[in-house]
C-alpha positions as a Python dict, from the first residue, in 0.01 Angstrom:
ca = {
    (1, 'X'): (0, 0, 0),
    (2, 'X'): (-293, 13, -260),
    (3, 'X'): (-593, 194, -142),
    (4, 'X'): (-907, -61, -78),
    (5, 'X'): (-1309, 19, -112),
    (6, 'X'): (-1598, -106, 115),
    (7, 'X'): (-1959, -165, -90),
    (8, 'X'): (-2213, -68, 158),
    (9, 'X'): (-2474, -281, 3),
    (10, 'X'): (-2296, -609, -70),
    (11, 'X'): (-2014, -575, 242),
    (12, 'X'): (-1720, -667, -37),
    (13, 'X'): (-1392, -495, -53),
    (14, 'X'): (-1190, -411, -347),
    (15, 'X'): (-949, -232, -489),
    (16, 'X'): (-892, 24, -811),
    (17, 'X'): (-751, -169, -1099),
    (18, 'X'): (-481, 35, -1275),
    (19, 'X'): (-467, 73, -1645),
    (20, 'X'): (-143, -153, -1746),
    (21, 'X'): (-84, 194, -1999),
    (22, 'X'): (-54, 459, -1713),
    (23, 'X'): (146, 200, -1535),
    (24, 'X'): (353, 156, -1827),
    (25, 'X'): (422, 524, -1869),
    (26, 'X'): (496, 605, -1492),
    (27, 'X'): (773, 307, -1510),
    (28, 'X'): (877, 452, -1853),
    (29, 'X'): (952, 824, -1751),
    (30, 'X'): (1137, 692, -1437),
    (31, 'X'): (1374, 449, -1625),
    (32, 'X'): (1403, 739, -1847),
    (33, 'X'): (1400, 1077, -1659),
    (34, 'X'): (1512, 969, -1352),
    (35, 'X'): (1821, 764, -1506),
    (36, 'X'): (1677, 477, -1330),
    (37, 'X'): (1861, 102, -1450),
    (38, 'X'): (1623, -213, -1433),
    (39, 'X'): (1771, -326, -1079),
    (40, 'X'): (1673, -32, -922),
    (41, 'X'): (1310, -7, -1058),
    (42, 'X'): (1292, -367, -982),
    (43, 'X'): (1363, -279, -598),
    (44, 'X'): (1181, 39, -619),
    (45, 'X'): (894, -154, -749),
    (46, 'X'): (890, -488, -560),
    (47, 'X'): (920, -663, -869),
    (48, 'X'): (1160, -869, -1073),
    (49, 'X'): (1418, -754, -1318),
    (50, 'X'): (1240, -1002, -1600),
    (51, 'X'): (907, -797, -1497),
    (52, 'X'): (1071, -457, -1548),
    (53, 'X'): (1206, -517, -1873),
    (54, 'X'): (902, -679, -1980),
    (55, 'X'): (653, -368, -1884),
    (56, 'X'): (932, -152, -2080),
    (57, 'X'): (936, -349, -2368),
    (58, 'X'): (544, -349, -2381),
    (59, 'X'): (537, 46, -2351),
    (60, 'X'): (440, 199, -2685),
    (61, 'X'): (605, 547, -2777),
    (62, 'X'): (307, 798, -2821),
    (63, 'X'): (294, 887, -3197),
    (64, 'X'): (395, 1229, -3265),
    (65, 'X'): (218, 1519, -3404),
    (66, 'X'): (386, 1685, -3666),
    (67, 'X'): (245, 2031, -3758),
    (68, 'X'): (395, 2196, -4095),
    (69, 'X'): (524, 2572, -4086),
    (70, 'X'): (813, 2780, -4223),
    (71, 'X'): (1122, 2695, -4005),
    (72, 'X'): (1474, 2758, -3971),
    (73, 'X'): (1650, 2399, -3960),
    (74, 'X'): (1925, 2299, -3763),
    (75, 'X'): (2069, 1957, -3904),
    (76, 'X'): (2328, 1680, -3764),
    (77, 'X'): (2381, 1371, -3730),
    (78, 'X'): (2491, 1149, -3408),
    (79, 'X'): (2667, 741, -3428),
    (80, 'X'): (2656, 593, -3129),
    (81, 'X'): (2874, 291, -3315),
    (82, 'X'): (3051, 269, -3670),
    (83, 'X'): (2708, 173, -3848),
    (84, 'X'): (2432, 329, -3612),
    (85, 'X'): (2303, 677, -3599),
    (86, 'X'): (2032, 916, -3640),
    (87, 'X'): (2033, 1200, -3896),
    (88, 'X'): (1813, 1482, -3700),
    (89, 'X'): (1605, 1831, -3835),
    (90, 'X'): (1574, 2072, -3582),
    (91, 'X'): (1332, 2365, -3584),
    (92, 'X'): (1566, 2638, -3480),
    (93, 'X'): (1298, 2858, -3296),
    (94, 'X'): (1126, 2647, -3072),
    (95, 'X'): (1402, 2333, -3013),
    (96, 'X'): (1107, 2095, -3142),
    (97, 'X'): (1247, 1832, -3397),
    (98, 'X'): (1030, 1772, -3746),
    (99, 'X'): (1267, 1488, -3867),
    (100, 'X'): (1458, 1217, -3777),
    (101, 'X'): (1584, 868, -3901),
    (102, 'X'): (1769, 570, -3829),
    (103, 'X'): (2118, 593, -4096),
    (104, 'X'): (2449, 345, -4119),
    (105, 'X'): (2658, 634, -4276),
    (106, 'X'): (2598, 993, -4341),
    (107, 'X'): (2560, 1039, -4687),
    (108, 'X'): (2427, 1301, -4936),
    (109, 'X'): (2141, 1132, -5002),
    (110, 'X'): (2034, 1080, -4657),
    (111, 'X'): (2023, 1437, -4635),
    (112, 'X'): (1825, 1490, -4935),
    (113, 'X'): (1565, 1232, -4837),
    (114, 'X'): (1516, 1451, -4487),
    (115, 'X'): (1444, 1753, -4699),
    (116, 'X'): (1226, 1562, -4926),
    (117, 'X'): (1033, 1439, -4671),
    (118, 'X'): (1009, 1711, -4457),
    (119, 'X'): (861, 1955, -4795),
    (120, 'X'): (621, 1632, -4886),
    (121, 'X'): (506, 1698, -4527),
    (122, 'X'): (428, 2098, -4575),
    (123, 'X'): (755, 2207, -4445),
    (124, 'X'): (893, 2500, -4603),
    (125, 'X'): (1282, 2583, -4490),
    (126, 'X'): (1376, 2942, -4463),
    (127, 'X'): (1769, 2855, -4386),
    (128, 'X'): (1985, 2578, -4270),
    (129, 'X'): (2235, 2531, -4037),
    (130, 'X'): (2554, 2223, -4112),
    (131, 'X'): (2790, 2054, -3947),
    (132, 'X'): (3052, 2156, -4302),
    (133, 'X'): (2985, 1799, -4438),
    (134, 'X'): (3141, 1817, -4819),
    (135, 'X'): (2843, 1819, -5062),
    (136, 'X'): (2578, 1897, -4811),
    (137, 'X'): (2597, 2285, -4896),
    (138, 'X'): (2529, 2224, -5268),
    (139, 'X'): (2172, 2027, -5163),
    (140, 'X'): (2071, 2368, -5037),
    (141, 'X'): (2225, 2621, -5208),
    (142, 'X'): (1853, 2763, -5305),
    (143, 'X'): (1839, 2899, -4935),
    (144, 'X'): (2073, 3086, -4684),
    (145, 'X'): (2332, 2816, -4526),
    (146, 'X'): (2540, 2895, -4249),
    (147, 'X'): (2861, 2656, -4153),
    (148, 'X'): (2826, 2598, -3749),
    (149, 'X'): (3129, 2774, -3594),
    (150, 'X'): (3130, 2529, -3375),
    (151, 'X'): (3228, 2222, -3636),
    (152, 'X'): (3460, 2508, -3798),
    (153, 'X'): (3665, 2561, -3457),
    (154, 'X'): (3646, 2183, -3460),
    (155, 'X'): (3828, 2122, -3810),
    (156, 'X'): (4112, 2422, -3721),
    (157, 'X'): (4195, 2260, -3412),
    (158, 'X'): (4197, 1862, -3580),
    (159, 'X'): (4465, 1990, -3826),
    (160, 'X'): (4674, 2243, -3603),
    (161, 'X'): (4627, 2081, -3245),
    (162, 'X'): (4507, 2255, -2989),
    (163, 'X'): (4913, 2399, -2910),
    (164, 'X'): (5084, 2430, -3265),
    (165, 'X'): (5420, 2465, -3270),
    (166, 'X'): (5442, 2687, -3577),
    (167, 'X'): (5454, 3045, -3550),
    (168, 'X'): (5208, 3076, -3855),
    (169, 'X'): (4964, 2815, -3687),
    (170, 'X'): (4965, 3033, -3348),
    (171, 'X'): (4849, 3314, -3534),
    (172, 'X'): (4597, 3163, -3777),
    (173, 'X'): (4433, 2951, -3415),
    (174, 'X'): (4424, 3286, -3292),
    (175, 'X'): (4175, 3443, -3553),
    (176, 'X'): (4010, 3154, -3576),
    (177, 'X'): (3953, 3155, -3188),
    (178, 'X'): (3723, 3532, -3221),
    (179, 'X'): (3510, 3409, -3544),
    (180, 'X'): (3222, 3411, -3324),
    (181, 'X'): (3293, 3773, -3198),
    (182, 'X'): (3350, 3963, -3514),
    (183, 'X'): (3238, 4007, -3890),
    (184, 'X'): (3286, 3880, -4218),
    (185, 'X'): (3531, 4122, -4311),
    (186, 'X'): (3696, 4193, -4031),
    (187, 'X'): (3779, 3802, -4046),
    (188, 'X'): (3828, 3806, -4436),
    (189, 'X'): (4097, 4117, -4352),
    (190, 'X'): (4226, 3920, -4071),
    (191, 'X'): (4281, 3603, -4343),
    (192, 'X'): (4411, 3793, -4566),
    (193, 'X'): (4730, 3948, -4389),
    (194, 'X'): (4763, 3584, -4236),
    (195, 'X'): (4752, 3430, -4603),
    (196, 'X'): (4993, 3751, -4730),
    (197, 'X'): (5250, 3719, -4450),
    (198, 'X'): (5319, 3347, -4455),
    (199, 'X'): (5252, 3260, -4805),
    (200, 'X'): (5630, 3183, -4903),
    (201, 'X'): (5619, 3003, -4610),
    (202, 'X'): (5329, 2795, -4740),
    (203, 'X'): (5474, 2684, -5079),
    (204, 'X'): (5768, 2513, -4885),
    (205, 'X'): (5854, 2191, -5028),
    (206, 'X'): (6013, 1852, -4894),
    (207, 'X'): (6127, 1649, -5174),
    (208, 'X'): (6171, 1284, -5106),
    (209, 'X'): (6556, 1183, -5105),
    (210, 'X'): (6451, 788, -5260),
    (211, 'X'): (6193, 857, -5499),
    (212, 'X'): (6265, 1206, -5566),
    (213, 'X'): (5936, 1274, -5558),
    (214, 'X'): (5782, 1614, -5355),
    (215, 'X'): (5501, 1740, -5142),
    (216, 'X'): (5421, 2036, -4940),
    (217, 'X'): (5637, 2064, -4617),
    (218, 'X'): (5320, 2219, -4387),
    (219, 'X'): (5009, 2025, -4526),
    (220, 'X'): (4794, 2064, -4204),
    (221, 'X'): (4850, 2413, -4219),
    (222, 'X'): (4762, 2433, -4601),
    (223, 'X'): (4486, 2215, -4484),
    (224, 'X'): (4367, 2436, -4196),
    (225, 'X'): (4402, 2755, -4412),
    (226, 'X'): (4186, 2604, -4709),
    (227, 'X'): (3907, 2500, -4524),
    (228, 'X'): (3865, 2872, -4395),
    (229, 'X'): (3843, 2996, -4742),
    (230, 'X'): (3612, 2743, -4872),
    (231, 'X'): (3366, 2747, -4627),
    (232, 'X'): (3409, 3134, -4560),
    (233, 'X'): (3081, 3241, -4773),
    (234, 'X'): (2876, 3072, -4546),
    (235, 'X'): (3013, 3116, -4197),
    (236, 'X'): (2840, 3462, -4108),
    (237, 'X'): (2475, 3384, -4333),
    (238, 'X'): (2355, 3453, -3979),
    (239, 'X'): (2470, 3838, -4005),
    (240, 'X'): (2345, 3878, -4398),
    (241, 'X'): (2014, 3830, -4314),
    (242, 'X'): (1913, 3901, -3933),
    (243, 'X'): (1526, 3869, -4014),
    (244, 'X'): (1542, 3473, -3977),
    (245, 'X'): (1728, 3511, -3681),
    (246, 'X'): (1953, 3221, -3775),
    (247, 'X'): (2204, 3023, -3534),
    (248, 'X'): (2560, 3034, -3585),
    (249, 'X'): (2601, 2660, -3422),
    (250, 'X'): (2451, 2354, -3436),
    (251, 'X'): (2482, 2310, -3052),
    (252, 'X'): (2107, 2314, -2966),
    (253, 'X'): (2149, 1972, -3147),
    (254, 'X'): (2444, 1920, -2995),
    (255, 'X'): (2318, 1918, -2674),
    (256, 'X'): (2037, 1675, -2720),
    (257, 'X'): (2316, 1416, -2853),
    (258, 'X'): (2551, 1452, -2549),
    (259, 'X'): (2254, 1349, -2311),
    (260, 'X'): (2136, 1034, -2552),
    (261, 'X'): (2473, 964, -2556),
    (262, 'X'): (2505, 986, -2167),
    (263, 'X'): (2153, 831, -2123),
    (264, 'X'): (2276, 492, -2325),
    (265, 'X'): (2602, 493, -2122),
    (266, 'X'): (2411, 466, -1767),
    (267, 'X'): (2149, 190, -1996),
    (268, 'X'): (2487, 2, -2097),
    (269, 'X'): (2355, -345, -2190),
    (270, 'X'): (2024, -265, -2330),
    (271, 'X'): (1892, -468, -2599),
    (272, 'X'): (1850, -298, -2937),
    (273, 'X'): (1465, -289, -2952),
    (274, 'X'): (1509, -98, -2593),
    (275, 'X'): (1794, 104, -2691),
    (276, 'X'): (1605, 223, -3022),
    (277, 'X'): (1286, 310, -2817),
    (278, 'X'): (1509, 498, -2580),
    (279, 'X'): (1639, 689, -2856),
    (280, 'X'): (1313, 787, -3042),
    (281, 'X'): (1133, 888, -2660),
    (282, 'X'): (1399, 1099, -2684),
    (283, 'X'): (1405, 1266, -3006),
    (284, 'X'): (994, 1272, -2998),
    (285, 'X'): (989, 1427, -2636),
    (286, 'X'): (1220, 1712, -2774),
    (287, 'X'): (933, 1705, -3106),
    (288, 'X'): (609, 1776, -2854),
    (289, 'X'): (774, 2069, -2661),
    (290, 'X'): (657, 2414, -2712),
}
């Protein structure tokens, strides 16, 4: 199946040797693109599954080219178990990512050392866009920070369910449910009335018949109503300054994760060195698109 060559002079036949690299790359994109696992390359291929996993392992990631500019980031973080994960920059404008690393937990610092990085590199950040982490706002309060509505949604609906039961929740789901459709202060106004309707109804009380001691009856929805407030100055930074032409979600990130994450499901198995280089072919392929 190879194509062969005569020499006129000599009367020999031969054949084009392929470069091990292109052959490398060709089995790397179909493993990877074509969600391809080892047996099937190894039948696709004629070859066996030790073979397969030894060309992948002996494929080297290109390096990446990372070209400073003023950018809009978006930043998250995906675990793929307790104590792995990646903490990821996004440029905002373009879907390329300028940063990423290898983390156990997501801390503070971890976030710092991405913006220190990326500004040793030339970087300059014109805004930011979080998941709401606690702490993470502070490490950029310098620039315009706007809390993905996404995440937001996502912290309503952890402490009222997706069906509350309570009239009060109901109603504060409901103006929770247009934040993406409306502005600040038409949601402000909105929180307000909620906040000045059901505020006896907040400072309810369930004191403990043993130890006599007491705590609020509706917590979650204390909890719920709280986290709106707090993170309210920063959920429409996309409106206040329409220049930058800021995102109000993190799910161009988002998206990216959900196929790694589906990607390392069909590789189920892999070894770590495999499962790392799958990860970073990833992240870097997303880097070198335009």
């Amino acid at each position: 199946g190879v194509q062969r060559y005569l020499c006129h002079a000599c009367g020999g036949s031969f054949r084009n040797t392929r470069k091990p690299s292109r052959r490398r790359s060709a089995l790397w994109r179909t493993f990877l693109q074509n969600r391809a696992i080892v047996s099937q390359l190894a039948k696709h291929y004629g070859r066996s599954i030790h073979w397969i996993r030894k060309e992948l392992r002996a494929y080297e990631l290109p390096k990446p080219i990372i070209v400073p500019d003023k950018i809009v980031a978006i930043i998250d973080c995906v675990f793929f178990r307790r104590s792995s994960g990646y903490l990821v920059v996004r440029n905002a404008h373009n879907s390329s990512n300028v940063y990423w690393n290898e983390i156990e937990s997501e801390t503070i610092d971890e976030y710092q050392c991405a913006r220190d990085t990326l500004e040793g590199q030339g970087f300059s950040l014109k805004s930011v866009v979080i998941d709401g982490r606690p702490g993470v706002r502070k490490l950029f309060a310098d620039l315009p920070v706007q809390m993905c509505h996404f995440h937001q949604k996502a912290i309503i609906t952890r402490y009222l369910t997706r069906r509350p039961k309570l009239e009060a929740g109901k109603e504060l789901r409901e103006i929770v449910h247009v934040l993406c459709n409306t502005t600040e202060q038409k949601f402000t106004d909105a929180i307000d009335e909620w906040h000045e309707k059901w505020n006896e109804f907040l400072k309810e009380r369930t004191v403990e018949s043993i130890t006599g001691r007491w705590h609020y009856t509706h917590k979650r929805l204390r909890s719920a109503y709280r986290s709106l407030r707090s993170n309210l100055p920063c959920l429409f930074t996309y409106q206040k300054y329409p220049e930058l032409n800021i995102p109000n979600t993190t799910n161009s990130l988002d998206g990216t994760f959900a196929h790694l994450k589906g990607l390392i499901q069909i590789h189920r198995g892999l070894k770590i060195d495999l499962k790392r280089k799958l990860i970073l072919s990833i992240l870097q392929n997303r880097h070198r698109k335009k």
